[in-house]
Amino acid sequence: MGRDFTVGDLVVHKRYPQWGVGKVIEVWKGNLPGGRAYVKVAFEDGKVRVFDGDLRSSTCCLKGGLMRLKGGD
C-alpha cells in the first residue's frame, strides 16, 4: 500500500484545520489477513488522536481527510 503513513510523517486533517499540523507517532498494522491498522498522530493543539489506517475500510483516515504533507508544505 503505497499511501501508508510512516512514523515521522507530517499530516493535516482537511476537516479540522484548527488541530494544526500533526506528526505520526505510531503506526500499527495487524499481521493477519484482514487485520486492522491504526495511525496515531500528535497535533499542534496538544492532543493525540488515533485513526483507522486500513485502506480497505470505509472509515479509513485517508478517506476521512487525513493528508500527508509533502516536503516544504
CSV table of N, CA and C in Angstrom, one decimal:
chain,number,residue,atom,x,y,z
A,1,MET,N,0.8,-1.2,0.0
A,1,MET,CA,0.0,0.0,0.0
A,1,MET,C,0.9,1.2,0.0
A,2,GLY,N,1.1,1.8,-1.1
A,2,GLY,CA,2.0,3.0,-1.3
A,2,GLY,C,1.6,4.2,-0.5
A,3,ARG,N,0.3,4.3,-0.1
A,3,ARG,CA,-0.2,5.5,0.6
A,3,ARG,C,-0.1,5.4,2.1
A,4,ASP,N,0.5,4.3,2.6
A,4,ASP,CA,0.6,4.1,4.1
A,4,ASP,C,1.4,5.3,4.7
A,5,PHE,N,1.0,5.5,6.0
A,5,PHE,CA,1.8,6.5,6.8
A,5,PHE,C,2.9,5.8,7.4
A,6,THR,N,4.0,6.6,7.7
A,6,THR,CA,5.1,6.1,8.5
A,6,THR,C,5.4,7.1,9.6
A,7,VAL,N,6.0,6.5,10.7
A,7,VAL,CA,6.3,7.4,11.8
A,7,VAL,C,7.2,8.5,11.4
A,8,GLY,N,6.8,9.7,11.8
A,8,GLY,CA,7.6,10.9,11.4
A,8,GLY,C,6.9,11.8,10.3
A,9,ASP,N,5.9,11.2,9.6
A,9,ASP,CA,5.2,11.9,8.6
A,9,ASP,C,4.5,13.1,9.2
A,10,LEU,N,4.5,14.2,8.5
A,10,LEU,CA,3.7,15.4,8.9
A,10,LEU,C,2.4,15.3,8.2
A,11,VAL,N,1.3,15.6,8.9
A,11,VAL,CA,-0.1,15.5,8.3
A,11,VAL,C,-0.9,16.6,8.8
A,12,VAL,N,-2.0,16.8,8.0
A,12,VAL,CA,-3.1,17.7,8.4
A,12,VAL,C,-4.4,17.0,8.2
A,13,HIS,N,-5.5,17.5,8.9
A,13,HIS,CA,-6.8,16.9,8.7
A,13,HIS,C,-7.6,18.0,7.9
A,14,LYS,N,-8.1,17.6,6.8
A,14,LYS,CA,-8.9,18.6,5.9
A,14,LYS,C,-10.1,19.1,6.7
A,15,ARG,N,-10.8,18.3,7.5
A,15,ARG,CA,-12.0,18.7,8.1
A,15,ARG,C,-11.7,19.5,9.4
A,16,TYR,N,-10.5,19.4,9.9
A,16,TYR,CA,-10.2,20.1,11.2
A,16,TYR,C,-8.9,20.8,11.2
A,17,PRO,N,-8.8,21.9,10.3
A,17,PRO,CA,-7.6,22.6,10.2
A,17,PRO,C,-7.1,23.3,11.5
A,18,GLN,N,-8.1,23.5,12.4
A,18,GLN,CA,-7.8,24.1,13.7
A,18,GLN,C,-6.9,23.2,14.6
A,19,TRP,N,-6.8,21.9,14.3
A,19,TRP,CA,-5.9,21.0,15.0
A,19,TRP,C,-4.4,21.3,14.7
A,20,GLY,N,-4.2,22.0,13.6
A,20,GLY,CA,-2.8,22.3,13.2
A,20,GLY,C,-2.1,21.1,12.5
A,21,VAL,N,-0.8,21.2,12.4
A,21,VAL,CA,0.0,20.1,11.8
A,21,VAL,C,0.2,19.0,12.8
A,22,GLY,N,0.1,17.8,12.3
A,22,GLY,CA,0.3,16.6,13.2
A,22,GLY,C,1.5,15.8,12.8
A,23,LYS,N,2.1,15.1,13.7
A,23,LYS,CA,3.2,14.2,13.4
A,23,LYS,C,2.8,12.8,13.8
A,24,VAL,N,3.0,11.9,12.8
A,24,VAL,CA,2.6,10.5,13.0
A,24,VAL,C,3.6,9.9,14.1
A,25,ILE,N,3.1,9.4,15.2
A,25,ILE,CA,4.0,8.9,16.3
A,25,ILE,C,3.9,7.4,16.4
A,26,GLU,N,2.9,6.8,15.8
A,26,GLU,CA,2.8,5.3,15.8
A,26,GLU,C,2.0,4.8,14.7
A,27,VAL,N,2.4,3.7,14.1
A,27,VAL,CA,1.6,3.1,13.1
A,27,VAL,C,1.6,1.6,13.5
A,28,TRP,N,0.4,1.0,13.5
A,28,TRP,CA,0.2,-0.3,13.8
A,28,TRP,C,-0.6,-1.0,12.8
A,29,LYS,N,-0.1,-2.2,12.3
A,29,LYS,CA,-0.7,-3.0,11.3
A,29,LYS,C,-0.8,-4.4,11.7
A,30,GLY,N,-2.0,-4.9,11.7
A,30,GLY,CA,-2.2,-6.3,12.1
A,30,GLY,C,-1.5,-7.3,11.1
A,31,ASN,N,-1.1,-8.4,11.7
A,31,ASN,CA,-0.3,-9.4,10.9
A,31,ASN,C,-1.2,-10.4,10.1
A,32,LEU,N,-2.5,-10.5,10.6
A,32,LEU,CA,-3.4,-11.4,10.0
A,32,LEU,C,-4.1,-10.8,8.8
A,33,PRO,N,-4.4,-11.6,7.8
A,33,PRO,CA,-5.1,-11.1,6.6
A,33,PRO,C,-6.4,-10.5,7.1
A,34,GLY,N,-6.7,-9.3,6.6
A,34,GLY,CA,-8.0,-8.6,7.0
A,34,GLY,C,-7.8,-7.9,8.4
A,35,GLY,N,-6.6,-7.9,9.0
A,35,GLY,CA,-6.4,-7.3,10.3
A,35,GLY,C,-6.5,-5.8,10.2
A,36,ARG,N,-6.7,-5.2,11.4
A,36,ARG,CA,-6.8,-3.8,11.5
A,36,ARG,C,-5.5,-3.1,11.4
A,37,ALA,N,-5.6,-1.8,11.1
A,37,ALA,CA,-4.5,-0.9,11.1
A,37,ALA,C,-4.8,0.5,11.7
A,38,TYR,N,-3.9,1.0,12.4
A,38,TYR,CA,-4.2,2.3,13.1
A,38,TYR,C,-3.0,3.3,12.9
A,39,VAL,N,-3.3,4.6,12.9
A,39,VAL,CA,-2.3,5.6,12.9
A,39,VAL,C,-2.5,6.5,14.0
A,40,LYS,N,-1.5,6.8,14.8
A,40,LYS,CA,-1.6,7.7,16.0
A,40,LYS,C,-0.8,8.9,15.7
A,41,VAL,N,-1.5,10.1,15.8
A,41,VAL,CA,-0.9,11.4,15.4
A,41,VAL,C,-1.0,12.4,16.6
A,42,ALA,N,0.1,13.1,16.8
A,42,ALA,CA,0.2,14.2,17.8
A,42,ALA,C,0.0,15.5,17.1
A,43,PHE,N,-1.0,16.2,17.4
A,43,PHE,CA,-1.3,17.5,16.7
A,43,PHE,C,-0.8,18.7,17.5
A,44,GLU,N,-0.7,19.8,16.8
A,44,GLU,CA,-0.2,21.1,17.4
A,44,GLU,C,-1.1,21.6,18.5
A,45,ASP,N,-2.4,21.2,18.5
A,45,ASP,CA,-3.3,21.6,19.6
A,45,ASP,C,-3.0,20.9,20.9
A,46,GLY,N,-2.0,20.0,20.9
A,46,GLY,CA,-1.6,19.3,22.1
A,46,GLY,C,-2.3,17.9,22.3
A,47,LYS,N,-3.2,17.6,21.4
A,47,LYS,CA,-3.9,16.3,21.5
A,47,LYS,C,-3.4,15.2,20.6
A,48,VAL,N,-3.4,14.0,21.1
A,48,VAL,CA,-3.0,12.8,20.3
A,48,VAL,C,-4.3,12.1,19.9
A,49,ARG,N,-4.4,11.8,18.6
A,49,ARG,CA,-5.6,11.2,18.1
A,49,ARG,C,-5.2,9.9,17.3
A,50,VAL,N,-6.1,9.0,17.4
A,50,VAL,CA,-5.9,7.7,16.7
A,50,VAL,C,-6.9,7.5,15.6
A,51,PHE,N,-6.4,7.1,14.4
A,51,PHE,CA,-7.3,7.0,13.2
A,51,PHE,C,-7.2,5.6,12.7
A,52,ASP,N,-8.3,5.2,12.0
A,52,ASP,CA,-8.3,3.9,11.3
A,52,ASP,C,-7.4,4.0,10.1
A,53,GLY,N,-6.4,3.1,10.0
A,53,GLY,CA,-5.4,3.2,8.9
A,53,GLY,C,-5.6,2.1,7.9
A,54,ASP,N,-6.7,1.4,7.9
A,54,ASP,CA,-7.0,0.3,7.0
A,54,ASP,C,-7.6,0.9,5.7
A,55,LEU,N,-6.8,0.8,4.6
A,55,LEU,CA,-7.2,1.4,3.3
A,55,LEU,C,-8.5,0.7,2.8
A,56,ARG,N,-8.8,-0.5,3.2
A,56,ARG,CA,-10.0,-1.2,2.8
A,56,ARG,C,-11.2,-0.8,3.5
A,57,SER,N,-11.0,-0.1,4.6
A,57,SER,CA,-12.2,0.3,5.4
A,57,SER,C,-12.8,1.6,4.9
A,58,SER,N,-14.2,1.7,5.1
A,58,SER,CA,-14.9,2.9,4.7
A,58,SER,C,-14.6,4.0,5.7
A,59,THR,N,-14.0,3.7,6.8
A,59,THR,CA,-13.7,4.8,7.8
A,59,THR,C,-12.2,5.1,7.8
A,60,CYS,N,-11.5,4.7,6.8
A,60,CYS,CA,-10.0,4.9,6.7
A,60,CYS,C,-9.7,6.4,6.8
A,61,CYS,N,-8.6,6.7,7.6
A,61,CYS,CA,-8.3,8.1,7.8
A,61,CYS,C,-8.0,8.9,6.5
A,62,LEU,N,-7.5,8.1,5.5
A,62,LEU,CA,-7.2,8.8,4.2
A,62,LEU,C,-8.5,9.2,3.5
A,63,LYS,N,-9.5,8.4,3.6
A,63,LYS,CA,-10.8,8.7,3.1
A,63,LYS,C,-11.5,9.8,3.9
A,64,GLY,N,-11.2,9.9,5.2
A,64,GLY,CA,-11.8,10.8,6.1
A,64,GLY,C,-11.2,12.2,6.2
A,65,GLY,N,-10.0,12.4,5.5
A,65,GLY,CA,-9.5,13.7,5.5
A,65,GLY,C,-8.0,13.9,6.0
A,66,LEU,N,-7.4,12.8,6.5
A,66,LEU,CA,-6.0,13.0,6.9
A,66,LEU,C,-5.1,13.0,5.7
A,67,MET,N,-4.3,14.0,5.6
A,67,MET,CA,-3.4,14.2,4.4
A,67,MET,C,-2.0,14.3,4.8
A,68,ARG,N,-1.1,13.6,4.2
A,68,ARG,CA,0.4,13.7,4.4
A,68,ARG,C,0.8,15.0,3.7
A,69,LEU,N,1.7,15.8,4.5
A,69,LEU,CA,2.3,17.0,3.9
A,69,LEU,C,3.5,16.6,3.1
A,70,LYS,N,3.7,17.2,2.0
A,70,LYS,CA,5.0,17.0,1.2
A,70,LYS,C,6.0,17.9,1.8
A,71,GLY,N,7.3,17.6,1.5
A,71,GLY,CA,8.3,18.5,2.0
A,71,GLY,C,8.1,19.9,1.6
A,72,GLY,N,8.3,20.8,2.6
A,72,GLY,CA,8.2,22.2,2.3
A,72,GLY,C,6.8,22.8,2.5
A,73,ASP,N,5.8,21.9,2.7
A,73,ASP,CA,4.4,22.4,2.9
A,73,ASP,C,4.2,23.0,4.3
